[in-house]
């Protein structure tokens, strides 16, 4: 999935390693920036709708994943 210059909505299928990784319905897998791990673990759930955009200022985690309900966002890097 190349989301540069566009947004794509998908859903969370898997949250693993205590919020460190997520798998999405589109087949992509993401490593979450360590400072967002607790946010993912506590508030994100299987089935949540998310949108992915490349707008992060963190070069190690260049993508931003937004919950489409507008309640939170995290930075991540694609791992597959």
Tab-separated table of C-alpha atoms in Angstrom:
chain	number	residue	atom	x	y	z
A	1	UNK	CA	0.000	0.000	0.000
A	2	UNK	CA	1.453	3.356	-0.989
A	3	UNK	CA	-0.426	6.061	0.867
A	4	UNK	CA	1.754	9.007	-0.145
A	5	UNK	CA	-0.304	12.068	-1.061
A	6	UNK	CA	-3.554	10.277	-0.292
A	7	UNK	CA	-5.410	8.796	2.608
A	8	UNK	CA	-6.704	5.288	2.844
A	9	UNK	CA	-9.168	4.093	5.423
A	10	UNK	CA	-8.897	0.566	6.765
A	11	UNK	CA	-9.569	-1.318	10.011
A	12	UNK	CA	-7.423	-2.792	12.771
A	13	UNK	CA	-7.330	-6.586	12.686
A	14	UNK	CA	-4.628	-7.244	15.259
A	15	UNK	CA	-2.870	-5.514	18.134
A	16	UNK	CA	0.175	-7.377	19.431
A	17	UNK	CA	3.164	-7.106	21.737
A	18	UNK	CA	1.333	-4.913	24.225
A	19	UNK	CA	0.506	-2.276	21.635
A	20	UNK	CA	3.892	-2.259	19.885
A	21	UNK	CA	2.534	-3.628	16.602
A	22	UNK	CA	-0.732	-3.545	14.695
A	23	UNK	CA	-2.024	-5.433	11.675
A	24	UNK	CA	-4.592	-3.860	9.387
A	25	UNK	CA	-7.344	-5.245	7.181
A	26	UNK	CA	-5.448	-4.161	4.051
A	27	UNK	CA	-2.689	-6.647	5.001
A	28	UNK	CA	-0.136	-4.104	6.191
A	29	UNK	CA	1.681	-4.425	9.504
A	30	UNK	CA	3.060	-1.532	11.502
A	31	UNK	CA	5.500	-0.992	14.358
A	32	UNK	CA	4.237	1.767	16.631
A	33	UNK	CA	6.619	4.400	18.016
A	34	UNK	CA	7.445	3.362	21.612
A	35	UNK	CA	5.987	6.515	23.131
A	36	UNK	CA	2.528	5.558	21.734
A	37	UNK	CA	2.532	1.923	22.882
A	38	UNK	CA	0.392	2.615	25.962
A	39	UNK	CA	-2.146	4.591	23.879
A	40	UNK	CA	-2.581	1.668	21.487
A	41	UNK	CA	-2.825	-0.911	24.255
A	42	UNK	CA	-5.360	1.012	26.332
A	43	UNK	CA	-7.602	2.679	23.751
A	44	UNK	CA	-7.344	1.081	20.310
A	45	UNK	CA	-9.408	-2.020	19.555
A	46	UNK	CA	-9.874	-4.663	16.913
A	47	UNK	CA	-12.213	-3.265	14.279
A	48	UNK	CA	-11.421	0.416	14.858
A	49	UNK	CA	-11.328	2.415	11.619
A	50	UNK	CA	-8.003	4.110	10.903
A	51	UNK	CA	-6.513	6.335	8.225
A	52	UNK	CA	-2.817	6.305	7.306
A	53	UNK	CA	-0.852	9.317	6.081
A	54	UNK	CA	2.830	10.087	5.642
A	55	UNK	CA	3.048	13.254	7.692
A	56	UNK	CA	5.089	12.351	10.743
A	57	UNK	CA	8.084	14.498	11.689
A	58	UNK	CA	9.829	11.450	13.175
A	59	UNK	CA	12.221	9.958	10.561
A	60	UNK	CA	12.225	6.607	12.383
A	61	UNK	CA	8.390	6.443	12.327
A	62	UNK	CA	7.447	8.396	9.174
A	63	UNK	CA	3.746	7.527	9.015
A	64	UNK	CA	0.848	8.785	11.101
A	65	UNK	CA	-2.105	6.499	11.767
A	66	UNK	CA	-5.296	8.255	12.830
A	67	UNK	CA	-8.357	6.695	14.402
A	68	UNK	CA	-11.153	7.998	12.217
A	69	UNK	CA	-13.251	8.844	15.272
A	70	UNK	CA	-10.761	11.690	15.793
A	71	UNK	CA	-9.820	10.616	19.312
A	72	UNK	CA	-6.158	9.746	18.751
A	73	UNK	CA	-3.242	9.327	16.392
A	74	UNK	CA	0.125	7.576	16.548
A	75	UNK	CA	3.315	7.501	14.530
A	76	UNK	CA	4.486	4.233	13.012
A	77	UNK	CA	6.685	2.538	10.454
A	78	UNK	CA	5.591	-0.173	8.091
A	79	UNK	CA	7.208	-3.563	8.749
A	80	UNK	CA	5.898	-5.592	5.797
